[in-house]
Short mmCIF file of C-alpha atoms in Angstrom, two decimals:
data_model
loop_
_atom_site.label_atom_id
_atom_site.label_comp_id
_atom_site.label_asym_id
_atom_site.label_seq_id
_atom_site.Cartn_x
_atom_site.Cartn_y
_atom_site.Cartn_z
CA UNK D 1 20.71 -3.02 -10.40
CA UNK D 2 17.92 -3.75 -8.23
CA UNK D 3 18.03 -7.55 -8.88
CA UNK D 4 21.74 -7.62 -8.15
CA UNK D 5 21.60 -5.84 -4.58
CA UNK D 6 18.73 -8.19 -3.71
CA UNK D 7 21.18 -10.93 -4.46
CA UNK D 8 24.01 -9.65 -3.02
CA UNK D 9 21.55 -8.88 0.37
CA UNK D 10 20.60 -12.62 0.37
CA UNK D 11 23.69 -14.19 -0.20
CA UNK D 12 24.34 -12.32 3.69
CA UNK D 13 24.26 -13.84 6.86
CA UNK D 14 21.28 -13.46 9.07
CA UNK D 15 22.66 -10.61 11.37
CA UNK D 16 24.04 -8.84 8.83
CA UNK D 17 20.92 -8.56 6.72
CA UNK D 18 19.53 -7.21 10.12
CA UNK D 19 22.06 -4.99 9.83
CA UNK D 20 21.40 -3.61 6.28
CA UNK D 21 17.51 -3.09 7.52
CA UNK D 22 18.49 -1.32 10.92
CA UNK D 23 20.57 1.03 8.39
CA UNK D 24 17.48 1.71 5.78
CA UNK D 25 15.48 2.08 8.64
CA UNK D 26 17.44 4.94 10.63
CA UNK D 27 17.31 6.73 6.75
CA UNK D 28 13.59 5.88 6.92
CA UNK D 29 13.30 7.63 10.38
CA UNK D 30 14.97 10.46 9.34
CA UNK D 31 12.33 11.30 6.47
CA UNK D 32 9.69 10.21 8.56
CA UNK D 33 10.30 11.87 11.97
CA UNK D 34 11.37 14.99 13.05
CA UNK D 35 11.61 18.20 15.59
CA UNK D 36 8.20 18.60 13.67
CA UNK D 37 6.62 15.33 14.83
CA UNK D 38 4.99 15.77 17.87
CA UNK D 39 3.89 18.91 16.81
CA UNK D 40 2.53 17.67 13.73
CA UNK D 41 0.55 14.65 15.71
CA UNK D 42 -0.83 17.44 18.67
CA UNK D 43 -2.44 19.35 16.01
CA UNK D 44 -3.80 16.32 13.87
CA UNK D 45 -5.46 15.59 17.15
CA UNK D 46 -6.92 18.79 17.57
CA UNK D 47 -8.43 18.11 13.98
CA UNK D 48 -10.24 15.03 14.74
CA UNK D 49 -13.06 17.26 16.61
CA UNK D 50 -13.43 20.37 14.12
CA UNK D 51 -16.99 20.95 13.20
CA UNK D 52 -17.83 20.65 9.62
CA UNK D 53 -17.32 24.74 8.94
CA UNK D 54 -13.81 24.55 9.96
CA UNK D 55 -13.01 21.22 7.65
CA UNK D 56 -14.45 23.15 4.77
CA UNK D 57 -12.56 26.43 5.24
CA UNK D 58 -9.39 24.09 5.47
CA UNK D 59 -9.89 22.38 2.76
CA UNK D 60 -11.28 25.08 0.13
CA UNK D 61 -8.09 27.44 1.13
CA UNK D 62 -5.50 24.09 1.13
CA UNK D 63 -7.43 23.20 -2.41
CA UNK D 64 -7.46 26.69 -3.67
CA UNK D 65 -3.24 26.78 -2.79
CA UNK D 66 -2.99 22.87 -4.21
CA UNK D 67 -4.62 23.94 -7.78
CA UNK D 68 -3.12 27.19 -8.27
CA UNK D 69 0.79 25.25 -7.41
CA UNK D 70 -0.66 23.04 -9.98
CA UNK D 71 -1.37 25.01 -12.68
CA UNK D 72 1.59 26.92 -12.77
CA UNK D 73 4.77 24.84 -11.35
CA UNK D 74 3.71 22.23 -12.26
CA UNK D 75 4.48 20.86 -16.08
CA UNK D 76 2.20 18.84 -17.11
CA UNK D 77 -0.94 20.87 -15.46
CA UNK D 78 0.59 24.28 -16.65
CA UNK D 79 1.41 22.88 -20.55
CA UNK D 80 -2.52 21.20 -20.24
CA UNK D 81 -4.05 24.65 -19.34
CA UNK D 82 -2.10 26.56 -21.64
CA UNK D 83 -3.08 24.63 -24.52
CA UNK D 84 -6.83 25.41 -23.43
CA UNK D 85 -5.94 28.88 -23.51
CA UNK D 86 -5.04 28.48 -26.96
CA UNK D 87 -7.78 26.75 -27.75
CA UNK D 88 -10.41 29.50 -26.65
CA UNK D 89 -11.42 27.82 -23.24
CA UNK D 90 -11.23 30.10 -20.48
CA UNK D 91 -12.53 28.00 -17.57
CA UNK D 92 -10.90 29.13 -14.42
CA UNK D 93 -8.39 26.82 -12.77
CA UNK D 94 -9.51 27.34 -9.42
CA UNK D 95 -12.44 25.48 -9.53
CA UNK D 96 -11.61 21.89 -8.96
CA UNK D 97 -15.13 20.99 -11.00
CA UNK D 98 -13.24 22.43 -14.33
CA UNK D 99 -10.08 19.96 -14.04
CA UNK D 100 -10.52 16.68 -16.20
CA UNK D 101 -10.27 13.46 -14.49
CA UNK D 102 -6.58 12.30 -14.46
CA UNK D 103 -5.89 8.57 -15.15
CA UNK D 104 -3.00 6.38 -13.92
CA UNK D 105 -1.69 5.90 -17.34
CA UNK D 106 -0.87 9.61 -17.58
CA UNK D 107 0.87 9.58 -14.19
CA UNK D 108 3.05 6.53 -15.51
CA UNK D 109 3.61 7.95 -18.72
CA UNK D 110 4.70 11.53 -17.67
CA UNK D 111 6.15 10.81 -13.92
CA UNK D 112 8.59 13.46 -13.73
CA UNK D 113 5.97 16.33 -15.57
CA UNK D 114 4.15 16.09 -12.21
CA UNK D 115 6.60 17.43 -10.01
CA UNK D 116 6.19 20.76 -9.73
CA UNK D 117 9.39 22.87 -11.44
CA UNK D 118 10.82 24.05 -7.79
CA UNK D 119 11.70 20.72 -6.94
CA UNK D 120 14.85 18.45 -7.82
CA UNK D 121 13.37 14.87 -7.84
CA UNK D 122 17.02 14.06 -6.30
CA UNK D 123 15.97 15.50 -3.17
CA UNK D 124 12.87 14.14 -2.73
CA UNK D 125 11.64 10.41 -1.46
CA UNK D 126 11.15 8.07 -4.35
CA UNK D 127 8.71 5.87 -4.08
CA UNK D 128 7.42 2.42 -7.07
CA UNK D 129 4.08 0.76 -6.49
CA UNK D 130 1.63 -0.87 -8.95
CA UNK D 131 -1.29 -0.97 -6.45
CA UNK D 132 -3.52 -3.38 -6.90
CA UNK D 133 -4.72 -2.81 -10.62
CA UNK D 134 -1.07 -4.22 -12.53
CA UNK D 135 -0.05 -0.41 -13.66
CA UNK D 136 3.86 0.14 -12.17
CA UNK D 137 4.04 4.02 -10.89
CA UNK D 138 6.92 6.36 -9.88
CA UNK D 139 5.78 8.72 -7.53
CA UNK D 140 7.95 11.57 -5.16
CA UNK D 141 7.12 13.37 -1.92
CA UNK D 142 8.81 16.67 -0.53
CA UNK D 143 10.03 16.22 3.23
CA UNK D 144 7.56 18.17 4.54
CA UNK D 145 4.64 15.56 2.91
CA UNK D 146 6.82 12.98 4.23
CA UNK D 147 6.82 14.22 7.80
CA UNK D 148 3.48 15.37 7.49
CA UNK D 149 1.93 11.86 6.67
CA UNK D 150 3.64 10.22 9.47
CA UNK D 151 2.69 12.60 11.60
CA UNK D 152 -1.02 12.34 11.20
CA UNK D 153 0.18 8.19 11.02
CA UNK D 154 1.28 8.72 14.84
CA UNK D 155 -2.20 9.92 15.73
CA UNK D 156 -4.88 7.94 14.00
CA UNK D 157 -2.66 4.57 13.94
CA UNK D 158 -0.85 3.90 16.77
CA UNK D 159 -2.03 6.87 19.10
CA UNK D 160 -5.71 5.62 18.96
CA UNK D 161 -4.36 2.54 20.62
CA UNK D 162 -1.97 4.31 23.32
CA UNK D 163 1.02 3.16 21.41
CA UNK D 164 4.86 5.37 21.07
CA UNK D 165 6.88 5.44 18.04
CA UNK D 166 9.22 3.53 20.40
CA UNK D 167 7.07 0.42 20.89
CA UNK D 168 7.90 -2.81 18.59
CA UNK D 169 5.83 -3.67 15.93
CA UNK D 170 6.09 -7.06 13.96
CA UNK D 171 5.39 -5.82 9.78
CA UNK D 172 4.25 -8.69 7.19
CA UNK D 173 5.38 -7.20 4.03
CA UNK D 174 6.43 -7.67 0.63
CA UNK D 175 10.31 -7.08 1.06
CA UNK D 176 11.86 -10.25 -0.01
CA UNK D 177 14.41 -9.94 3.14
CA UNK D 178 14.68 -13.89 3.46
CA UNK D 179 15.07 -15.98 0.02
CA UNK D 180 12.24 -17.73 -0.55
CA UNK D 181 14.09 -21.15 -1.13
CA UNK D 182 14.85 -20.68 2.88
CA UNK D 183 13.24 -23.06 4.66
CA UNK D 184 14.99 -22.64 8.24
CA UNK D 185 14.57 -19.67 10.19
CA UNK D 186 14.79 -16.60 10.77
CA UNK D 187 12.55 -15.31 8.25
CA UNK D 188 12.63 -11.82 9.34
CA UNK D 189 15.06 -9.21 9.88
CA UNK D 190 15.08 -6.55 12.98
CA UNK D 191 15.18 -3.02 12.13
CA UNK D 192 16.13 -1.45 14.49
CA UNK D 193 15.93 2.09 13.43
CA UNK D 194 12.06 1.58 13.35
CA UNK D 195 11.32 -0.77 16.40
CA UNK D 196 10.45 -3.01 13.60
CA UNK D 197 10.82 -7.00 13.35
CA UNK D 198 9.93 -6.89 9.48
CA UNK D 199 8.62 -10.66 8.58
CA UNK D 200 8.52 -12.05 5.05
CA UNK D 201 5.12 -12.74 4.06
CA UNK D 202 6.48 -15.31 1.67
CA UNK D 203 7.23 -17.98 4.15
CA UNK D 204 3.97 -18.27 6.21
CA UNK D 205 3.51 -22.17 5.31
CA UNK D 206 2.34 -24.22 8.18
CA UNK D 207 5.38 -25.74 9.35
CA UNK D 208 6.96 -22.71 9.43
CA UNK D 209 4.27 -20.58 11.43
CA UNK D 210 5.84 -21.88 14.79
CA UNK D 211 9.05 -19.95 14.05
CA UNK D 212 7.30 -16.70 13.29
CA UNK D 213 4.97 -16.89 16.45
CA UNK D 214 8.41 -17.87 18.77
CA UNK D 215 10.36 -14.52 17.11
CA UNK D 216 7.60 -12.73 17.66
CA UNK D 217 7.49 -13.52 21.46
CA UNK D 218 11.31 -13.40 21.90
CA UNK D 219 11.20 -9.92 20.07
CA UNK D 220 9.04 -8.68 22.47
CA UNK D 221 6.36 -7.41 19.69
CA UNK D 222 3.63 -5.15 20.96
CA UNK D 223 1.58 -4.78 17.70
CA UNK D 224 0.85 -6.17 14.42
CA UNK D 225 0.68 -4.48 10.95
CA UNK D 226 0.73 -5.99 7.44
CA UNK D 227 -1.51 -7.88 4.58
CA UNK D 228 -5.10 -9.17 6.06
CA UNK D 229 -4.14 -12.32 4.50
CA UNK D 230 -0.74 -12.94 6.23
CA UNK D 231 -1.70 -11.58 9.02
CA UNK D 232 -4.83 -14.16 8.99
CA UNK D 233 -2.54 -17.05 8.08
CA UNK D 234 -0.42 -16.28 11.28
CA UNK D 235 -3.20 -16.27 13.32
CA UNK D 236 -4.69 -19.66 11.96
CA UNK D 237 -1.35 -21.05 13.04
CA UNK D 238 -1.45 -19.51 16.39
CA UNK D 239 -5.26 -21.05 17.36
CA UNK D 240 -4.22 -24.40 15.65
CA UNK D 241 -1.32 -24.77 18.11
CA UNK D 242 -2.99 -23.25 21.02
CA UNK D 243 -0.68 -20.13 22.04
CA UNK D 244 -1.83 -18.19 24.60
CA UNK D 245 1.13 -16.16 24.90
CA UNK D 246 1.22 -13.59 21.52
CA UNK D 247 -1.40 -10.69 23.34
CA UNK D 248 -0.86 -7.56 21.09
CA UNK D 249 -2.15 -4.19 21.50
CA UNK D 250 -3.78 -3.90 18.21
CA UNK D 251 -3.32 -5.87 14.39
CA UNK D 252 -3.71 -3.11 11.76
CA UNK D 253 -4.64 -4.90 8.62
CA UNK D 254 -3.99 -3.04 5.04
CA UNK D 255 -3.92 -3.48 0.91
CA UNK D 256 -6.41 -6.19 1.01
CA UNK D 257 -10.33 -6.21 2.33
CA UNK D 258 -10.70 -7.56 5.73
CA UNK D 259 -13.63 -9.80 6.15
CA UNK D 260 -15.27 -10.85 9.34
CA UNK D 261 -14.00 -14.65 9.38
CA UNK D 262 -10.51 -12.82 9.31
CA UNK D 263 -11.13 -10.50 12.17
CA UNK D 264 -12.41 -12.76 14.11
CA UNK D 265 -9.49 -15.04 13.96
CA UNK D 266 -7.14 -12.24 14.06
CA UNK D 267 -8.68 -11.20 17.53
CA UNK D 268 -9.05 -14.83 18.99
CA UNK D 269 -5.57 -15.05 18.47
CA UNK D 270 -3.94 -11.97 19.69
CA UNK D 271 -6.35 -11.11 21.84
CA UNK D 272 -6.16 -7.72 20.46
CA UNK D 273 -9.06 -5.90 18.49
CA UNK D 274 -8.22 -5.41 14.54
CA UNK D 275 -8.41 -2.23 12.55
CA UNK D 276 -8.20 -1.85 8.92
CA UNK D 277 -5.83 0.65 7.39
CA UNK D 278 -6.70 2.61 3.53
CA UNK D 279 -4.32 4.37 1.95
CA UNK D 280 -1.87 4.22 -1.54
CA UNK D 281 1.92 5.34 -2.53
CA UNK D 282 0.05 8.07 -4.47
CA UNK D 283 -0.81 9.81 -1.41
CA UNK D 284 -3.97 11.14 -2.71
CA UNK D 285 -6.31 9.34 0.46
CA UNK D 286 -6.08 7.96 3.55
CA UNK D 287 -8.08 6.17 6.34
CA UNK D 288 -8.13 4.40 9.77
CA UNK D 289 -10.32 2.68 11.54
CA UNK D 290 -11.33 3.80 14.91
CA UNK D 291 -11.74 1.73 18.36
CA UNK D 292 -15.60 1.91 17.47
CA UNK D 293 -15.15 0.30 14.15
CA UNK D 294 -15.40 3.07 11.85
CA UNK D 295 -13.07 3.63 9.25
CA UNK D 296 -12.29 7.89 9.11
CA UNK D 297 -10.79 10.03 6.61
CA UNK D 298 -7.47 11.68 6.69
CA UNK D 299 -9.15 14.86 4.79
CA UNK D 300 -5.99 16.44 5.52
CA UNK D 301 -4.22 13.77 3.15
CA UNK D 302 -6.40 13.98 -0.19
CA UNK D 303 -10.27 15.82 -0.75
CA UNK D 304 -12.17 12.37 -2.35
CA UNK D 305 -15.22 12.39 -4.43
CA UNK D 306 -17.67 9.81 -5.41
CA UNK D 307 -18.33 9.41 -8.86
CA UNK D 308 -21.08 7.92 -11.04
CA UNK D 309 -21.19 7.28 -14.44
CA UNK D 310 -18.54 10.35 -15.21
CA UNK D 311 -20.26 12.70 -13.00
CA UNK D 312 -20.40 13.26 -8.58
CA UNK D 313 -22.88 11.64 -6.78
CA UNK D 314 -24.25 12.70 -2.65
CA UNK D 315 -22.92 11.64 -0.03
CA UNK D 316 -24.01 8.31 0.85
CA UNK D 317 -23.86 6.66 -2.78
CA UNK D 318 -21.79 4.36 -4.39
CA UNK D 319 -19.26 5.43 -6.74
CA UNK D 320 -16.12 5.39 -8.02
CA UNK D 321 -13.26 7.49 -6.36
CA UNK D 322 -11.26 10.63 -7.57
CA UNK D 323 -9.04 11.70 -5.32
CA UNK D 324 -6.90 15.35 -5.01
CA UNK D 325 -3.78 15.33 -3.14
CA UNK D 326 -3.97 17.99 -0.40
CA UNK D 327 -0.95 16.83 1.54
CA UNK D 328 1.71 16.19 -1.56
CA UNK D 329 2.03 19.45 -2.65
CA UNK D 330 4.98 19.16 -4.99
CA UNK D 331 3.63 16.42 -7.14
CA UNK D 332 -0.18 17.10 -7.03
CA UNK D 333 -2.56 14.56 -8.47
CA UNK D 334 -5.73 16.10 -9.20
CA UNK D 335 -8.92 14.66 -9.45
CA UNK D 336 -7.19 11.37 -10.40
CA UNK D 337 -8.79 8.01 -10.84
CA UNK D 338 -7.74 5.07 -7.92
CA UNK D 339 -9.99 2.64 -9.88
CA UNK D 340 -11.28 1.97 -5.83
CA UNK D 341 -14.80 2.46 -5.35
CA UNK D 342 -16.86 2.89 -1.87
CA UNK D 343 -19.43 5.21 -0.53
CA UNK D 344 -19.27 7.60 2.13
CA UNK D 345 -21.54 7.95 5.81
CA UNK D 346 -24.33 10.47 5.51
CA UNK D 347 -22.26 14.33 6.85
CA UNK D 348 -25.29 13.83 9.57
CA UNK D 349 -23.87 10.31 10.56
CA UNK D 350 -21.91 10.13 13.86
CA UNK D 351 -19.23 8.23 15.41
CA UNK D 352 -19.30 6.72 18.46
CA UNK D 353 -15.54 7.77 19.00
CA UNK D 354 -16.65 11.38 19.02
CA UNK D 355 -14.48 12.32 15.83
CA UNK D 356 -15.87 14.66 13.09
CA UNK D 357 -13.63 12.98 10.69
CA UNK D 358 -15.86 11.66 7.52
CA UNK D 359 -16.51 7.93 7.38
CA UNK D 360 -15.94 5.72 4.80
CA UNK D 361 -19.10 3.39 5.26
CA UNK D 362 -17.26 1.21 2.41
CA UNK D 363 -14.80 0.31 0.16
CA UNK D 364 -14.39 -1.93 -2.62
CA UNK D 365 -12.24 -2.56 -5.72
CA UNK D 366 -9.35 -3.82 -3.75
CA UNK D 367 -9.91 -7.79 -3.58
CA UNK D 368 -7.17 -9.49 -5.03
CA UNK D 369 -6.82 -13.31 -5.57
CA UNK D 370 -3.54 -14.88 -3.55
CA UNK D 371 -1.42 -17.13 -5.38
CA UNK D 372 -0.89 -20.75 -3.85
CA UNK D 373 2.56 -22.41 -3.64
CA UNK D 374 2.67 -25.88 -3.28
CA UNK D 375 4.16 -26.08 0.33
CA UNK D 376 1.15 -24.02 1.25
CA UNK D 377 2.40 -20.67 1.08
CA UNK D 378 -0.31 -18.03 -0.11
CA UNK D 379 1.73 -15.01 -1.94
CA UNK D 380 0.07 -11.66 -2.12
CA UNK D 381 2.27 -8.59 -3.09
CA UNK D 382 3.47 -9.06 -6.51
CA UNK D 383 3.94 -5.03 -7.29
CA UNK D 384 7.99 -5.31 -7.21
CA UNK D 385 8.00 -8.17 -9.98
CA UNK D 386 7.69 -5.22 -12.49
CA UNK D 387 9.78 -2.08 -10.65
CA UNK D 388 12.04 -0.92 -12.81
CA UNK D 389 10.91 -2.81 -15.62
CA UNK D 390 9.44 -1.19 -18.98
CA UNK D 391 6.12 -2.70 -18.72
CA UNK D 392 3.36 -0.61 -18.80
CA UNK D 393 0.51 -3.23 -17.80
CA UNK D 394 0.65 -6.83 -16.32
CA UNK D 395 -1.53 -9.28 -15.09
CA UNK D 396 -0.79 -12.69 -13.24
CA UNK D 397 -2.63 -15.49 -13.35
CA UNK D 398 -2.28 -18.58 -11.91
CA UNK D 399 -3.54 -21.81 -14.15
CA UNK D 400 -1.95 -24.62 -12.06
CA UNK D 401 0.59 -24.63 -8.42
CA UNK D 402 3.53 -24.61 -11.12
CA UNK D 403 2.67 -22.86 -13.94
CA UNK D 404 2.10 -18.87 -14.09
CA UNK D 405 1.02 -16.81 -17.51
CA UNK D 406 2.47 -13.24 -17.16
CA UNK D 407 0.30 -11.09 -19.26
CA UNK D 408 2.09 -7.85 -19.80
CA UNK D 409 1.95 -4.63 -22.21
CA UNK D 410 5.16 -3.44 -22.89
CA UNK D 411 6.83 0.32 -23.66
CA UNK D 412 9.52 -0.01 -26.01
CA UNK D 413 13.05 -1.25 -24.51
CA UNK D 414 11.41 -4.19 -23.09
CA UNK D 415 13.91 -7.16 -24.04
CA UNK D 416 14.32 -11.08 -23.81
CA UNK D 417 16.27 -9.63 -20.55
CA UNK D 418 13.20 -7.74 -19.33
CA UNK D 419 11.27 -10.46 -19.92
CA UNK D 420 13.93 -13.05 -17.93
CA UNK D 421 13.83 -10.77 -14.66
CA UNK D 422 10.60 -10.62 -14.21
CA UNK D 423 10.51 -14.78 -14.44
CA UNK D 424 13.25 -14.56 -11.94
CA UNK D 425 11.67 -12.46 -9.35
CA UNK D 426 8.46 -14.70 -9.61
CA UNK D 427 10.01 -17.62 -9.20
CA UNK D 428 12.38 -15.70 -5.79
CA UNK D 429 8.94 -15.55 -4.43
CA UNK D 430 6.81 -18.73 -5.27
CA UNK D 431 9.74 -20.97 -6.04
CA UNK D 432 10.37 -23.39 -8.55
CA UNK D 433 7.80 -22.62 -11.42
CA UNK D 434 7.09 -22.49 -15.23
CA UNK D 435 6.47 -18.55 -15.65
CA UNK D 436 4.66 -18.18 -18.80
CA UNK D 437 5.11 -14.68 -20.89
CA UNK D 438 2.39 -13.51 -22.77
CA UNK D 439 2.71 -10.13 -24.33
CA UNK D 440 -0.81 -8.44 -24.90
CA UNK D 441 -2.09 -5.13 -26.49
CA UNK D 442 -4.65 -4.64 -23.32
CA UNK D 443 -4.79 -6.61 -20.19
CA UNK D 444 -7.86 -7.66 -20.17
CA UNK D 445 -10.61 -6.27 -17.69
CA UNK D 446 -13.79 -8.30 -15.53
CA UNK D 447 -17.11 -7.21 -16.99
CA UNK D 448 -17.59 -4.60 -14.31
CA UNK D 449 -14.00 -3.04 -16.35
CA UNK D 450 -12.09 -3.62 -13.16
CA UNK D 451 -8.62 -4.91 -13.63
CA UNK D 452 -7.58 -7.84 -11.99
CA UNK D 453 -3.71 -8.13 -11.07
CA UNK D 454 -3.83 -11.07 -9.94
CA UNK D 455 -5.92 -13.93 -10.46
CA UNK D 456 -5.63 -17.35 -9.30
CA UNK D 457 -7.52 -20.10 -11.61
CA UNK D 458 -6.07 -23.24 -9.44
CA UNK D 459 -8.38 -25.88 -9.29
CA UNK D 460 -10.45 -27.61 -6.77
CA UNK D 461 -8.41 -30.95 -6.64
CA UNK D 462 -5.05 -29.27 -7.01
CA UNK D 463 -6.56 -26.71 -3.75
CA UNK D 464 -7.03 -29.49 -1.79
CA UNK D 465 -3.85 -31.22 -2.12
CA UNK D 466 -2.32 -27.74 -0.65
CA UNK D 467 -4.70 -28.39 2.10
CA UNK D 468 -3.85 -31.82 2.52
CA UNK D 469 -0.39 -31.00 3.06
CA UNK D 470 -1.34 -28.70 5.16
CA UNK D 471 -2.78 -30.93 7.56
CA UNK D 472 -0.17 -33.57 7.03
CA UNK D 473 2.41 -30.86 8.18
CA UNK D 474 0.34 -29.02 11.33
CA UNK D 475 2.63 -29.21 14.31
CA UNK D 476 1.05 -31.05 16.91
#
């Protein structure tokens, strides 16, 4: 069904697929924003400067509240406890150090046993994501997590930098909302139910970079959010030609690790400072960076510790991270396994800013290889290749610019069909390709047991013909 609309949406003219976006986004806005709103961002403002006594009494009552909703309305907490009542174990459930770590299989296996029993899933916002480790997830949020995210969102993203839910915003995302066989503008839609000029981050070849950096003038963009690596790729375009004329307010980089080169280009050519962005459809963490470069907590959004080798380690060392959903009330994950790993600021460590939030000194587990196209496209978010789709596990690697090997595990109903749509929706974003299917029993993991979604193994010679055509096709 999915498949279909996306045709359908494509085979529309320009405006009216501007249309269609400035209609999801005003349903958007009304899950988002609110009567509640402002009050919601005044008082996640008055958070940033608690002391460290006040965070913990927050959080051990907003735990205690989270764990007890868990264990009994929620089914597959309340049928996990029961049976170690039966069992003889009578640890309490109100200590989070007596709940087992929760993996993401369990979440993709059981979905709909993690909503808690009070809630119709009908009524709630439906959200698929993979992530970045290949595993395709259903999650739901009540309106009032929904409202509650964004409104800590309008204080720590765009009210660091002085910016209204009114100002425009350019987004580099995933949404196929320009085919990818397009090769004449626009390549981006306005939404104007979000002040949002939502690019395709499928089209950012070399020759087409001019046409983004024009819309984005004529659109009158203010700030920048999206992938580091599109958002990197539009700024190598804008030094190359020389622009002058694309100053933002601030580029908020997410889902990928921003390194320095990046940032510095990023800044050079927006003339704005950059600020990476944490945070996953599971809703069980959060983070921002702040104008002094330090990327805080939402410990309102999810309570994070640091594992070691199964067990916590201090603050300060580097772990693994299992998160509790604070904020997400009606479909609690608890203690549950991102497969990110980092390590957090000594408690005694301050910020600049002034803000008691924790810092995250660092986090890693998120690199992901981009896949090349041979007009010098570099494609990043894969994740809706598989929504929908009875695939448990997948993995895509690259071998050459045309040929990709699809290594997927399957649940049972997955057919020649299944198997057909997800060669389709590869080749909607990287064009005309072979798409390889291999069906595994594991995807296989790096030697650190990380899992790899995607993986590019294009070679040297083959990279530098990309570049090569790169340089053949630079606007001068």
């Amino acid at each position: 069904m999915r498949s279909l609309a996306l045709r359908l949406y494509h085979r529309l003219p320009a405006p009216a697929r501007s249309i269609a976006a400035t209609l999801e986004g005003y349903y958007l806005r009304w899950w988002r924003y609110g009567p509640t709103s402002e009050r919601l961002m005044q008082e996640a403002i008055a958070r940033e400067h608690w002391t460290a006594a006040q965070w913990h009494a927050w959080r051990e009552a907003r735990l205690a509240y989270v764990l007890e909703r868990a264990a009994t309305r929620v089914p597959y907490y309340r049928d996990q406890w029961s049976a170690r009542r039966r069992q003889g174990d009578h640890a309490s459930w109100e200590l989070l150090e007596n709940w087992p770590l929760l993996e993401k299989e369990a979440v993709r296996q059981h979905a709909r046993a993690f909503v808690a029993d009070d809630r119709l899933v009908r009524r709630m916002f439906h959200l698929r994501t993979s992530g970045t480790t290949g595993t395709p997830l259903e999650i739901w949020r009540g309106h009032d997590a929904v409202r509650g995210l964004y409104g800590i969102g309008l204080a720590r993203t765009r009210g660091w930098h002085g910016l209204r839910l009114s100002d425009r915003r350019a987004m580099l995302g995933g949404q196929l909302v320009t085919p990818v066989r397009q090769r004449r503008p626009p390549f981006w839609v306005w939404n104007a139910g979000l002040h949002q000029l939502y690019m395709s981050s499928y089209h950012l070849a070399p020759d087409l970079i001019p046409a983004y950096l024009d819309a984005l003038v004529r659109y009158r963009v203010v700030y920048l959010v999206g992938y580091a690596s599109s958002l990197h790729a539009l700024a190598q375009g804008a030094l190359r030609l020389g622009r002058r004329d694309l100053k933002m307010v601030v580029a908020l980089a997410s889902s990928e690790r921003l390194d320095e080169d990046q940032r510095k280009e990023i800044t050079a050519a927006f003339q704005c400072p950059v600020r990476e962005t944490y945070g996953m459809a599971e809703n069980v963490a959060s983070a921002t960076e702040c104008p002094s470069g330090r990327l805080h907590q939402w410990p309102e959004v999810g309570h994070i510790e640091v594992f070691d080798g199964g067990h916590p380690v201090p603050a300060g060392a580097f772990g693994e991270f299992v998160c509790t959903g604070l904020l997400n009330a009606d479909m609690p994950l608890i203690r549950y396994r991102l497969a990110d790993c980092g390590r957090f600021a000594p408690v005694e460590e301050r910020c600049p800013c002034g803000r008691t939030l924790p810092v995250i000194a660092g986090v890693e587990g998120r690199a992901t290889d981009l896949l090349l196209t041979r007009d010098g496209r570099r494609v990043f978010w894969l994740n809706p290749v598989l929504y929908g789709l009875p695939v448990r596990q997948a993995q895509f690697v690259q071998e050459t610019l045309d040929r990709i090997v699809v290594r997927y595990v399957a649940d049972p109903g997955f057919t020649a069909e299944s198997a057909a749509t997800i060669a389709l929706r590869l080749r909607e974003r990287m064009g005309d390709v072979q798409v390889e299917l291999e069906e595994v029993a594991e995807v296989p993991r790096t030697s650190g047991q990380k899992l790899r979604s995607v993986i590019c193994n294009v070679s040297p010679a083959e990279r530098e013909a990309v570049l090569q055509l790169q340089r053949d096709r630079q606007p001068t």
